[in-house]
Tab-separated table of C-alpha atoms in Angstrom:
chain	number	residue	atom	x	y	z
J	1	MET	CA	-23.433	146.203	-114.425
J	2	ALA	CA	-25.866	148.032	-117.454
J	3	PRO	CA	-25.181	152.241	-117.507
J	4	SER	CA	-27.478	154.760	-116.563
J	5	PHE	CA	-29.703	156.362	-118.762
J	6	GLU	CA	-28.052	159.331	-118.693
J	7	VAL	CA	-24.249	157.519	-119.527
J	8	VAL	CA	-26.065	156.444	-122.400
J	9	LEU	CA	-27.556	159.574	-123.467
J	10	ASP	CA	-24.034	161.347	-122.805
J	11	MET	CA	-22.523	158.920	-125.355
J	12	MET	CA	-25.477	159.686	-127.620
J	13	GLN	CA	-25.134	163.213	-127.870
J	14	THR	CA	-21.391	163.841	-127.553
J	15	LEU	CA	-20.973	160.680	-130.803
J	16	SER	CA	-21.010	162.857	-134.546
J	17	VAL	CA	-20.501	160.897	-137.256
J	18	ALA	CA	-21.730	162.743	-139.789
J	19	ALA	CA	-19.009	163.946	-141.181
J	20	PRO	CA	-15.105	162.613	-140.724
J	21	GLY	CA	-13.312	164.360	-138.528
J	22	PRO	CA	-9.420	165.564	-137.468
J	23	GLY	CA	-9.311	163.132	-135.479
J	24	PRO	CA	-7.652	159.682	-135.369
J	25	THR	CA	-10.258	156.496	-136.420
J	26	THR	CA	-9.669	154.863	-133.680
J	27	LYS	CA	-11.671	157.955	-132.014
J	28	LEU	CA	-15.042	157.373	-133.283
J	29	ASP	CA	-14.380	153.705	-132.697
J	30	ASP	CA	-13.743	153.300	-129.401
J	31	ALA	CA	-16.734	155.776	-129.442
J	32	THR	CA	-19.283	153.140	-131.454
J	33	GLU	CA	-17.948	150.202	-129.714
J	34	LYS	CA	-18.374	151.657	-125.349
J	35	LEU	CA	-22.371	153.097	-127.136
J	36	ILE	CA	-22.589	149.669	-129.304
J	37	GLU	CA	-21.969	147.443	-125.569
J	38	ALA	CA	-23.566	150.300	-123.473
J	39	ALA	CA	-26.722	149.809	-126.450
J	40	GLN	CA	-27.074	146.172	-125.690
J	41	ASP	CA	-26.779	145.805	-121.685
J	42	VAL	CA	-29.626	148.760	-122.044
J	43	ILE	CA	-31.946	146.204	-124.061
J	44	ALA	CA	-31.452	144.245	-121.734
J	45	GLU	CA	-32.366	145.649	-119.370
J	46	ALA	CA	-35.433	147.233	-120.502
J	47	ARG	CA	-36.530	143.835	-121.703
J	48	LYS	CA	-35.897	143.299	-117.958
J	49	VAL	CA	-38.352	146.327	-116.820
J	50	GLN	CA	-40.580	145.368	-119.547
J	51	LYS	CA	-41.969	141.860	-118.630
J	52	ALA	CA	-41.563	143.755	-114.470
J	53	ILE	CA	-44.302	145.750	-115.421
J	54	ARG	CA	-46.404	143.387	-117.788
J	55	SER	CA	-46.758	140.830	-114.786
J	56	ALA	CA	-46.865	143.644	-112.165
J	57	LYS	CA	-50.643	145.040	-110.155
J	58	ALA	CA	-51.555	148.231	-110.777
J	59	ASN	CA	-51.953	149.622	-106.600
J	60	SER	CA	-48.900	151.943	-106.439
J	61	THR	CA	-48.576	155.098	-106.460
J	62	HIS	CA	-45.219	154.134	-106.027
J	63	ARG	CA	-44.888	152.178	-109.236
J	64	VAL	CA	-47.194	154.000	-111.624
J	65	SER	CA	-44.248	157.807	-111.038
J	66	SER	CA	-41.456	155.997	-111.012
J	67	ILE	CA	-42.923	153.522	-114.527
J	68	ILE	CA	-43.639	157.898	-115.388
J	69	ALA	CA	-40.099	158.751	-114.797
J	70	LEU	CA	-38.840	156.248	-116.993
J	71	ARG	CA	-41.336	157.548	-119.986
J	72	LYS	CA	-39.377	160.733	-119.746
J	73	GLU	CA	-36.149	158.780	-120.014
J	74	ALA	CA	-37.166	156.187	-122.438
J	75	SER	CA	-38.505	158.698	-124.611
J	76	ALA	CA	-34.997	161.324	-124.201
J	77	LEU	CA	-33.170	158.348	-125.842
J	78	SER	CA	-35.598	156.895	-128.073
J	79	THR	CA	-34.890	161.520	-129.249
J	80	ASN	CA	-31.008	160.735	-129.734
J	81	ILE	CA	-31.278	156.959	-130.725
J	82	THR	CA	-33.309	158.593	-133.961
J	83	LYS	CA	-29.846	161.284	-134.497
J	84	VAL	CA	-28.022	158.580	-133.848
J	85	ARG	CA	-29.217	156.846	-136.645
J	86	ASP	CA	-29.930	159.841	-138.705
J	87	SER	CA	-26.249	160.640	-137.933
J	88	SER	CA	-24.992	157.141	-139.605
J	89	GLU	CA	-27.293	157.707	-142.923
J	90	GLU	CA	-25.223	160.976	-143.198
J	91	TYR	CA	-21.554	158.996	-142.572
J	92	ALA	CA	-22.423	157.332	-145.280
J	93	MET	CA	-23.279	159.437	-147.007
J	94	SER	CA	-20.678	161.490	-147.190
J	95	GLN	CA	-17.896	158.366	-147.105
J	96	ILE	CA	-18.979	157.698	-150.127
J	97	ILE	CA	-18.856	161.533	-152.027
J	98	SER	CA	-15.502	160.880	-150.223
J	99	SER	CA	-14.838	157.707	-151.870
J	100	ALA	CA	-15.461	158.420	-155.708
J	101	LYS	CA	-13.062	161.659	-155.620
J	102	PRO	CA	-15.696	163.566	-157.603
J	103	SER	CA	-12.712	166.280	-160.030
J	104	SER	CA	-13.172	169.909	-160.755
J	105	ALA	CA	-13.631	168.496	-164.250
J	106	GLU	CA	-17.070	167.382	-162.962
J	107	MET	CA	-19.359	170.158	-163.230
J	108	GLY	CA	-22.568	168.892	-162.465
J	109	VAL	CA	-22.549	165.796	-159.842
J	110	GLY	CA	-22.245	167.707	-157.184
J	111	SER	CA	-26.729	169.633	-158.290
J	112	ILE	CA	-26.983	166.141	-159.439
J	113	LEU	CA	-26.009	164.339	-155.589
J	114	SER	CA	-28.269	166.446	-154.619
J	115	ARG	CA	-31.151	166.009	-156.389
J	116	PHE	CA	-30.836	162.288	-156.379
J	117	SER	CA	-30.311	163.140	-151.892
J	118	PRO	CA	-34.447	161.583	-150.828
J	119	GLN	CA	-32.704	158.318	-152.999
J	120	ILE	CA	-29.530	157.539	-152.648
J	121	LYS	CA	-30.253	158.231	-148.473
J	122	ASN	CA	-32.992	155.860	-149.620
J	123	PHE	CA	-30.808	153.775	-149.998
J	124	ILE	CA	-28.571	153.513	-147.175
J	125	ARG	CA	-31.322	153.253	-145.053
J	126	PHE	CA	-33.119	150.491	-146.345
J	127	GLY	CA	-28.432	149.128	-146.735
J	128	LEU	CA	-27.677	149.774	-143.403
J	129	ASP	CA	-30.502	148.451	-142.390
J	130	ARG	CA	-30.812	145.721	-144.134
J	131	SER	CA	-27.857	144.324	-144.585
J	132	PRO	CA	-26.747	141.339	-142.179
J	133	ASN	CA	-23.049	142.128	-142.134
J	134	PRO	CA	-21.948	145.801	-141.449
J	135	ASP	CA	-18.551	144.569	-143.883
J	136	ASN	CA	-21.308	144.337	-147.203
J	137	ALA	CA	-22.639	147.096	-145.983
J	138	VAL	CA	-21.480	149.572	-147.743
J	139	TRP	CA	-20.605	148.521	-151.265
J	140	LYS	CA	-23.740	146.588	-151.671
J	141	ILE	CA	-25.154	150.090	-151.306
J	142	VAL	CA	-22.850	151.522	-153.663
J	143	GLU	CA	-24.108	148.737	-156.108
J	144	GLU	CA	-27.136	149.515	-156.097
J	145	CYS	CA	-26.836	152.923	-156.702
J	146	TYR	CA	-24.368	152.653	-159.550
J	147	LYS	CA	-27.110	150.199	-160.811
J	148	HIS	CA	-29.626	152.150	-160.944
J	149	ALA	CA	-27.755	155.478	-162.379
J	150	LEU	CA	-26.451	153.252	-165.362
J	151	ASN	CA	-29.899	151.580	-166.324
J	152	ASP	CA	-33.307	153.219	-168.011
J	153	GLY	CA	-35.912	153.190	-165.240
J	154	GLY	CA	-33.194	152.761	-162.686
J	155	CYS	CA	-34.786	155.720	-159.957
J	156	LEU	CA	-30.966	157.842	-160.099
J	157	CYS	CA	-30.766	157.157	-164.134
J	158	ILE	CA	-30.027	160.443	-166.068
J	159	GLU	CA	-32.258	160.643	-169.772
J	160	PRO	CA	-29.811	159.433	-172.104
J	161	VAL	CA	-29.804	162.036	-175.053
J	162	ARG	CA	-27.475	160.999	-177.807
J	163	SER	CA	-26.287	164.764	-178.812
J	164	GLY	CA	-23.664	166.952	-178.691
J	165	ASN	CA	-20.287	165.166	-175.798
J	166	THR	CA	-20.794	168.559	-173.591
J	167	GLY	CA	-24.328	167.983	-172.307
J	168	PRO	CA	-26.928	165.540	-170.709
J	169	LYS	CA	-24.919	162.848	-172.493
J	170	SER	CA	-21.739	163.908	-171.222
J	171	LEU	CA	-23.090	164.766	-167.380
J	172	ASN	CA	-24.638	161.267	-168.112
J	173	PHE	CA	-20.957	159.487	-168.184
J	174	LYS	CA	-19.570	161.329	-165.731
J	175	TRP	CA	-22.325	159.921	-163.255
J	176	ILE	CA	-22.194	156.889	-163.577
J	177	ALA	CA	-17.885	156.912	-163.695
J	178	PHE	CA	-18.716	159.103	-160.446
J	179	TRP	CA	-20.551	155.363	-159.280
J	180	ARG	CA	-18.961	153.713	-160.450
J	181	ARG	CA	-15.449	154.979	-158.569
J	182	ALA	CA	-17.317	154.814	-155.789
J	183	LEU	CA	-17.813	150.544	-156.400
J	184	HIS	CA	-14.461	150.687	-157.247
J	185	SER	CA	-13.887	152.002	-153.713
J	186	CYS	CA	-15.265	150.407	-151.623
J	187	HIS	CA	-13.780	147.664	-149.568
J	188	GLY	CA	-14.838	144.155	-150.681
J	189	GLY	CA	-16.106	145.524	-153.465
J	190	PRO	CA	-16.533	144.345	-156.432
J	191	THR	CA	-14.201	145.066	-159.647
J	192	ILE	CA	-16.341	146.064	-163.237
J	193	PHE	CA	-15.365	146.275	-166.406
J	194	TRP	CA	-15.018	149.909	-167.604
J	195	PRO	CA	-15.599	150.813	-170.629
J	196	LEU	CA	-17.660	153.740	-170.679
J	197	SER	CA	-14.599	156.274	-172.337
J	198	MET	CA	-14.540	153.463	-174.974
J	199	PHE	CA	-18.149	152.972	-175.991
J	200	ASP	CA	-21.753	155.074	-175.787
J	201	PRO	CA	-23.947	151.792	-173.414
J	202	TYR	CA	-26.858	152.456	-174.872
J	203	ASP	CA	-25.545	151.663	-178.692
J	204	GLY	CA	-25.541	148.089	-178.087
J	205	LYS	CA	-21.773	147.457	-178.861
J	206	VAL	CA	-21.367	145.370	-175.157
J	207	SER	CA	-23.549	142.657	-175.103
J	208	ARG	CA	-25.146	141.753	-171.793
J	209	PRO	CA	-24.806	138.910	-170.462
J	210	PRO	CA	-27.702	136.283	-170.298
J	211	ARG	CA	-30.031	135.395	-168.171
J	212	TYR	CA	-27.913	133.280	-166.355
J	213	LEU	CA	-24.127	131.835	-165.958
J	214	PHE	CA	-22.422	128.864	-165.560
J	215	ARG	CA	-19.065	127.579	-164.320
J	216	PHE	CA	-18.115	124.269	-162.811
J	217	PHE	CA	-15.638	123.493	-159.829
J	218	ASP	CA	-14.462	120.813	-157.248
J	219	SER	CA	-11.915	122.269	-153.848
J	220	GLN	CA	-8.988	121.781	-156.519
J	221	SER	CA	-10.231	124.617	-159.174
J	222	PHE	CA	-7.865	127.536	-159.953
J	223	GLY	CA	-8.246	130.829	-157.291
J	224	ARG	CA	-12.051	130.292	-154.806
J	225	THR	CA	-15.612	128.786	-155.553
J	226	ASP	CA	-17.828	128.273	-152.558
J	227	ASP	CA	-21.545	129.098	-152.106
J	228	THR	CA	-20.963	132.872	-151.983
J	229	VAL	CA	-17.774	133.337	-153.152
J	230	VAL	CA	-15.750	133.709	-156.720
J	231	ALA	CA	-12.495	134.892	-156.625
J	232	SER	CA	-9.389	134.827	-158.318
J	233	MET	CA	-6.183	133.982	-158.187
J	234	ALA	CA	-4.678	137.443	-157.599
J	235	SER	CA	-7.452	138.686	-155.248
J	236	ILE	CA	-7.129	135.573	-152.737
J	237	HIS	CA	-2.055	136.128	-153.387
J	238	LYS	CA	-1.974	139.744	-154.542
J	239	GLN	CA	-2.215	142.044	-152.296
J	240	ALA	CA	-5.956	143.223	-153.342
J	241	ALA	CA	-5.277	146.569	-154.926
J	242	VAL	CA	-4.194	144.488	-157.242
J	243	SER	CA	-7.433	142.742	-157.589
J	244	ARG	CA	-9.037	145.560	-158.572
J	245	ILE	CA	-7.068	146.495	-161.406
J	246	ASP	CA	-10.046	146.776	-164.827
J	247	LEU	CA	-8.057	144.363	-167.857
J	248	LEU	CA	-9.584	147.273	-169.742
J	249	ASN	CA	-8.028	149.681	-168.014
J	250	VAL	CA	-4.358	148.482	-167.444
J	251	ASP	CA	-1.226	148.321	-170.575
J	252	LYS	CA	-2.374	146.717	-174.113
J	253	ALA	CA	0.492	143.744	-173.345
J	254	MET	CA	0.350	143.331	-170.142
J	255	ALA	CA	-3.880	142.677	-170.581
J	256	THR	CA	-3.011	140.777	-173.750
J	257	GLN	CA	-0.582	138.193	-171.733
J	258	MET	CA	-3.103	138.396	-168.902
J	259	LEU	CA	-5.501	137.079	-171.342
J	260	HIS	CA	-2.713	134.364	-172.907
J	261	SER	CA	-1.860	132.628	-169.292
J	262	HIS	CA	-5.724	132.420	-168.298
J	263	ILE	CA	-6.957	130.528	-171.417
J	264	ASP	CA	-4.538	128.201	-172.496
J	265	LEU	CA	-4.937	124.942	-170.893
J	266	ALA	CA	-1.011	123.901	-172.521
J	267	MET	CA	0.689	126.886	-170.583
J	268	GLY	CA	-1.260	124.699	-166.498
J	269	SER	CA	-0.865	127.623	-164.172
J	270	PHE	CA	-4.175	129.671	-165.972
J	271	GLY	CA	-1.209	133.084	-164.784
J	272	GLY	CA	-0.125	131.225	-161.764
J	273	HIS	CA	-0.829	133.882	-158.535
J	274	ALA	CA	-0.422	136.970	-160.728
J	275	ASP	CA	-4.435	136.099	-162.869
J	276	ASN	CA	-7.186	137.837	-162.321
J	277	LEU	CA	-10.153	136.321	-164.724
J	278	MET	CA	-12.724	134.006	-164.094
J	279	SER	CA	-14.334	132.577	-166.967
J	280	TRP	CA	-17.692	131.094	-166.655
J	281	SER	CA	-20.079	129.762	-169.394
J	282	SER	CA	-23.307	131.074	-170.922
J	283	SER	CA	-23.772	127.164	-171.861
J	284	LEU	CA	-25.116	125.211	-169.587
J	285	LEU	CA	-23.997	122.298	-171.296
J	286	PHE	CA	-21.117	123.293	-171.285
J	287	ALA	CA	-20.723	123.626	-167.844
J	288	ILE	CA	-21.856	119.711	-167.069
J	289	GLN	CA	-19.689	118.027	-169.898
J	290	GLY	CA	-16.674	120.074	-168.024
J	291	ALA	CA	-17.772	118.806	-165.009
J	292	ILE	CA	-18.410	114.741	-166.423
J	293	TYR	CA	-14.907	115.279	-167.693
J	294	ARG	CA	-12.993	116.531	-165.221
J	295	CYS	CA	-14.484	114.241	-162.616
J	296	ASP	CA	-13.181	111.756	-165.757
J	297	ARG	CA	-10.124	113.000	-166.252
J	298	THR	CA	-9.128	113.456	-161.614
J	299	GLY	CA	-10.849	110.592	-160.151
J	300	ARG	CA	-13.240	112.888	-158.549
J	301	ASP	CA	-16.320	111.574	-156.871
J	302	PRO	CA	-19.312	113.346	-158.877
J	303	ARG	CA	-20.547	114.561	-155.676
J	304	ASP	CA	-17.530	117.111	-154.922
J	305	MET	CA	-17.998	118.386	-158.453
J	306	LYS	CA	-19.910	121.229	-158.038
J	307	ILE	CA	-21.165	123.533	-160.999
J	308	LEU	CA	-22.785	127.234	-159.844
J	309	VAL	CA	-25.449	129.047	-161.664
J	310	VAL	CA	-25.472	132.935	-161.174
J	311	ASP	CA	-28.449	135.264	-161.963
J	312	THR	CA	-26.431	137.830	-163.628
J	313	HIS	CA	-30.077	140.253	-163.644
J	314	LEU	CA	-28.520	141.090	-160.292
J	315	PHE	CA	-25.333	142.304	-161.460
J	316	PRO	CA	-24.601	145.520	-162.489
J	317	MET	CA	-23.113	146.509	-165.426
J	318	GLY	CA	-19.851	144.928	-166.507
J	319	GLN	CA	-19.437	142.353	-163.627
J	320	PHE	CA	-19.696	139.641	-166.447
J	321	PHE	CA	-17.558	140.632	-170.030
J	322	ARG	CA	-18.116	138.923	-173.301
J	323	ASP	CA	-14.798	136.545	-173.819
J	324	LEU	CA	-14.554	137.522	-177.860
J	325	TRP	CA	-15.807	141.364	-176.959
J	326	VAL	CA	-12.538	141.308	-175.159
J	327	PHE	CA	-10.073	139.686	-177.805
J	328	LYS	CA	-11.195	141.492	-181.012
J	329	ARG	CA	-10.699	144.734	-178.454
J	330	LEU	CA	-7.228	143.729	-177.049
J	331	LYS	CA	-6.743	142.613	-180.802
J	332	CYS	CA	-5.872	139.413	-179.892
J	333	ALA	CA	-6.312	137.876	-183.783
J	334	GLN	CA	-2.480	140.111	-184.573
J	335	SER	CA	-1.293	138.990	-181.151
J	336	ASP	CA	2.345	137.920	-181.296
J	337	HIS	CA	0.962	134.157	-179.391
J	338	PRO	CA	0.511	131.597	-181.580
J	339	ARG	CA	-1.913	129.862	-179.313
J	340	LEU	CA	-4.295	132.873	-178.005
J	341	ARG	CA	-4.390	133.933	-182.325
J	342	GLN	CA	-5.487	130.260	-182.639
J	343	LEU	CA	-7.620	130.429	-179.685
J	344	VAL	CA	-9.779	134.012	-180.503
J	345	GLU	CA	-9.878	132.535	-183.565
J	346	TRP	CA	-11.204	129.190	-183.307
J	347	ARG	CA	-14.213	131.007	-180.707
J	348	VAL	CA	-14.626	133.961	-183.249
J	349	SER	CA	-14.937	131.204	-186.217
J	350	ASN	CA	-17.917	129.554	-183.425
J	351	VAL	CA	-15.259	126.067	-182.795
J	352	TRP	CA	-15.326	124.882	-179.950
J	353	ASP	CA	-17.300	128.216	-178.283
J	354	SER	CA	-17.822	127.610	-174.984
J	355	GLY	CA	-20.288	130.473	-174.828
J	356	GLY	CA	-17.370	131.966	-172.308
J	357	TRP	CA	-17.807	134.915	-170.381
J	358	PHE	CA	-15.018	136.775	-167.499
J	359	SER	CA	-15.657	138.342	-164.132
J	360	GLN	CA	-12.025	139.958	-162.178
J	361	GLY	CA	-11.289	139.515	-158.543
J	362	THR	CA	-13.704	139.036	-156.531
J	363	LEU	CA	-17.146	138.266	-156.555
J	364	ASN	CA	-19.820	138.068	-154.124
J	365	HIS	CA	-22.699	136.224	-155.372
J	366	GLN	CA	-24.328	134.929	-152.499
J	367	GLY	CA	-28.175	135.763	-152.586
J	368	ARG	CA	-27.920	136.072	-156.071
J	369	SER	CA	-27.262	132.113	-156.792
J	370	CYS	CA	-27.138	128.316	-157.184
J	371	THR	CA	-24.987	125.616	-156.466
J	372	THR	CA	-26.143	121.964	-157.978
J	373	SER	CA	-23.491	119.345	-157.580
J	374	LEU	CA	-22.654	116.776	-160.895
J	375	GLN	CA	-24.406	114.000	-159.041
J	376	GLN	CA	-27.807	116.170	-157.502
J	377	LEU	CA	-28.170	116.299	-161.391
J	378	ILE	CA	-27.351	112.529	-161.566
J	379	ASP	CA	-29.334	111.566	-159.345
J	380	ALA	CA	-32.539	113.686	-160.133
J	381	GLY	CA	-32.578	111.706	-164.224
J	382	LEU	CA	-29.786	113.869	-166.092
J	383	TYR	CA	-28.705	110.398	-168.149
J	384	TYR	CA	-32.671	109.230	-168.172
J	385	LEU	CA	-33.209	112.912	-169.879
J	386	TYR	CA	-29.561	113.051	-171.620
J	387	PRO	CA	-28.084	109.497	-171.730
J	388	GLU	CA	-25.584	110.192	-173.797
J	389	PHE	CA	-23.677	111.821	-170.955
J	390	GLU	CA	-22.886	108.426	-169.138
J	391	GLU	CA	-21.162	107.677	-172.172
J	392	SER	CA	-17.992	106.263	-171.140
J	393	ASP	CA	-16.374	107.496	-174.739
J	394	GLY	CA	-17.977	110.539	-174.087
J	395	ALA	CA	-16.575	112.175	-170.647
J	396	THR	CA	-13.300	111.630	-172.076
J	397	LEU	CA	-13.281	115.038	-174.093
J	398	TRP	CA	-14.874	118.150	-172.457
J	399	THR	CA	-15.066	120.849	-176.098
J	400	LYS	CA	-15.188	118.393	-178.565
J	401	ARG	CA	-17.941	116.074	-176.913
J	402	THR	CA	-19.551	119.089	-176.692
J	403	ASP	CA	-19.197	119.989	-180.202
J	404	GLU	CA	-20.559	116.236	-181.308
J	405	LEU	CA	-22.933	117.089	-178.804
J	406	ARG	CA	-24.630	119.564	-180.204
J	407	GLY	CA	-24.186	118.195	-183.486
J	408	ALA	CA	-26.343	115.090	-183.080
J	409	TRP	CA	-28.965	117.564	-181.556
J	410	SER	CA	-29.523	119.811	-183.896
J	411	PHE	CA	-32.329	118.215	-185.475
J	412	PRO	CA	-35.419	118.423	-185.354
J	413	HIS	CA	-36.352	116.138	-181.899
J	414	PRO	CA	-39.686	114.985	-180.836
J	415	THR	CA	-40.244	115.905	-177.565
J	416	TYR	CA	-41.786	113.937	-175.312
J	417	HIS	CA	-43.935	114.203	-171.744
J	418	GLU	CA	-42.155	112.368	-170.045
J	419	GLU	CA	-38.475	114.662	-170.918
J	420	VAL	CA	-41.086	117.616	-169.755
J	421	ASP	CA	-41.880	115.032	-166.012
J	422	PHE	CA	-37.397	114.859	-166.597
J	423	ALA	CA	-36.294	118.838	-166.979
J	424	PHE	CA	-38.999	119.759	-164.670
J	425	ASP	CA	-37.886	117.275	-161.907
J	426	ILE	CA	-33.967	117.736	-162.304
J	427	ALA	CA	-34.416	121.581	-162.209
J	428	SER	CA	-36.468	121.744	-159.418
J	429	ALA	CA	-33.803	119.546	-157.617
J	430	CYS	CA	-31.250	120.852	-158.403
J	431	PHE	CA	-32.100	124.664	-158.606
J	432	GLY	CA	-34.151	125.606	-156.687
J	433	GLU	CA	-33.651	128.552	-155.704
J	434	PHE	CA	-34.183	130.176	-159.167
J	435	SER	CA	-37.573	130.135	-162.124
J	436	TYR	CA	-36.520	125.537	-162.179
J	437	THR	CA	-39.038	126.922	-165.541
J	438	ASP	CA	-36.005	128.362	-167.286
J	439	LEU	CA	-33.479	125.981	-166.239
J	440	ALA	CA	-36.227	123.750	-167.094
J	441	LEU	CA	-35.860	125.036	-170.527
J	442	LEU	CA	-32.486	125.368	-170.310
J	443	LEU	CA	-31.967	121.488	-170.269
J	444	LEU	CA	-35.167	121.041	-173.495
J	445	CYS	CA	-32.556	123.875	-175.091
J	446	PHE	CA	-29.616	121.595	-175.431
J	447	LYS	CA	-31.464	119.477	-178.482
J	448	ASN	CA	-32.831	120.574	-181.709
J	449	ARG	CA	-37.315	120.280	-180.923
J	450	GLY	CA	-40.138	120.266	-182.395
J	451	ARG	CA	-43.642	120.290	-180.411
J	452	MET	CA	-45.806	117.251	-180.438
J	453	THR	CA	-48.822	117.188	-182.505
J	454	GLU	CA	-50.769	113.766	-182.069
J	455	GLY	CA	-47.560	112.017	-182.345
J	456	TRP	CA	-45.635	113.679	-184.338
J	457	PHE	CA	-43.936	116.683	-184.583
J	458	THR	CA	-44.153	119.873	-186.643
J	459	LEU	CA	-40.761	120.812	-188.256
J	460	PRO	CA	-41.606	124.787	-188.290
J	461	LEU	CA	-41.646	124.589	-184.835
J	462	LEU	CA	-37.756	124.178	-183.515
J	463	CYS	CA	-36.367	124.386	-180.088
J	464	SER	CA	-36.374	128.277	-179.179
J	465	TRP	CA	-36.654	129.312	-175.863
J	466	GLU	CA	-40.760	130.900	-177.048
J	467	THR	CA	-42.114	128.013	-178.527
J	468	LEU	CA	-40.725	125.548	-175.239
J	469	THR	CA	-42.529	127.887	-173.185
J	470	MET	CA	-46.092	127.512	-174.980
J	471	PHE	CA	-45.708	124.289	-176.109
J	472	LEU	CA	-44.927	123.698	-171.865
J	473	ARG	CA	-48.113	125.748	-171.121
J	474	ASN	CA	-49.986	123.688	-173.179
J	475	SER	CA	-48.798	120.859	-172.327
């Protein structure tokens, strides 16, 4: 039996979520669960009444009076619903602030919170209303606030001033640090790299990732990679707190060992259950050749070998970090591990550079990614665009083969219309969630290309994003 309006109103009026109270959390949980059940019942009854009103004939005084009475109760219900919505927003706001734990040393953060309160509440309101998964709502709200606090032009950004240690620049760092802590405290949220105590985020010392990053995987790949999540071994097998440890904020010896065990293929285990890193590449060529190599080595069906691409513009700064920067920061070239020193020398000298980037912990990429398979690429025309990928001898190698292809394709090549057609067919069939023009250009950029002019190509117009874009527009 559905509860009466009075019961629902009483529930709403006694439910206070404006701030965490001293009582046990279960009391609030029980009250909200009961209210949700009551609201669902009332919604069902309201739909029945709406249907009855539409089908009823206006010939009964009793009906009119009962409908007027219903309208008064519905107005009271609506008023209290609005209060509950407002309370839920206030509660979310207080939880976010308390999770960041602003210290007394961060004087000024409180006034900034007051200044940006309307904008923050807009983010909270939008996140609570639009999130399909309540468990992800809070960290997505905080992530959005973090991005807007960090990025120039963001609606929570303080104008960066570069002079002085106690002025606006210092306050800006405190403001960004506040949102970083809030994000770090969110259950299910990302583990971002945090070097802001070491450098000015506006001085360009740390590279922002390119628009797209790639990784190939199958069911036997280390960690977890699927259509929604990329998770490290540590985030799967260790306590949640372990996967939230930032590589840049642990002991240098420990961080170096983590890197050594992760990137050295000869060790086989990639650091085992303690490995909190996941690798990405900015090179689609490197990812495709890696997928081909892994199929040849393991006997996997190309349909089961996946390639994941993420749009880094949709993630907060620090979600991905360039491996070369981490190597230099930790002085890996001076490491006691010979294999690590050799790998760093190769990367720094651009020998077998994979365009490597790291993420750490758990990365939720749903809605910000696209997944395809090696077989889908082949079916869409990959081997027609680049027959070299089909050569059996090349399938037995990965980094060396990638280097060979780069060398062979480094000389200027003409670009034919059918190649452009193949590139667009592949991009639209396999990467439809993103701009297929972007992905088509990435595919074409495997080769150093010149623009066709009356059957010949012009040598000065070598392969570049701008050149190919102009060429495609004029084709």
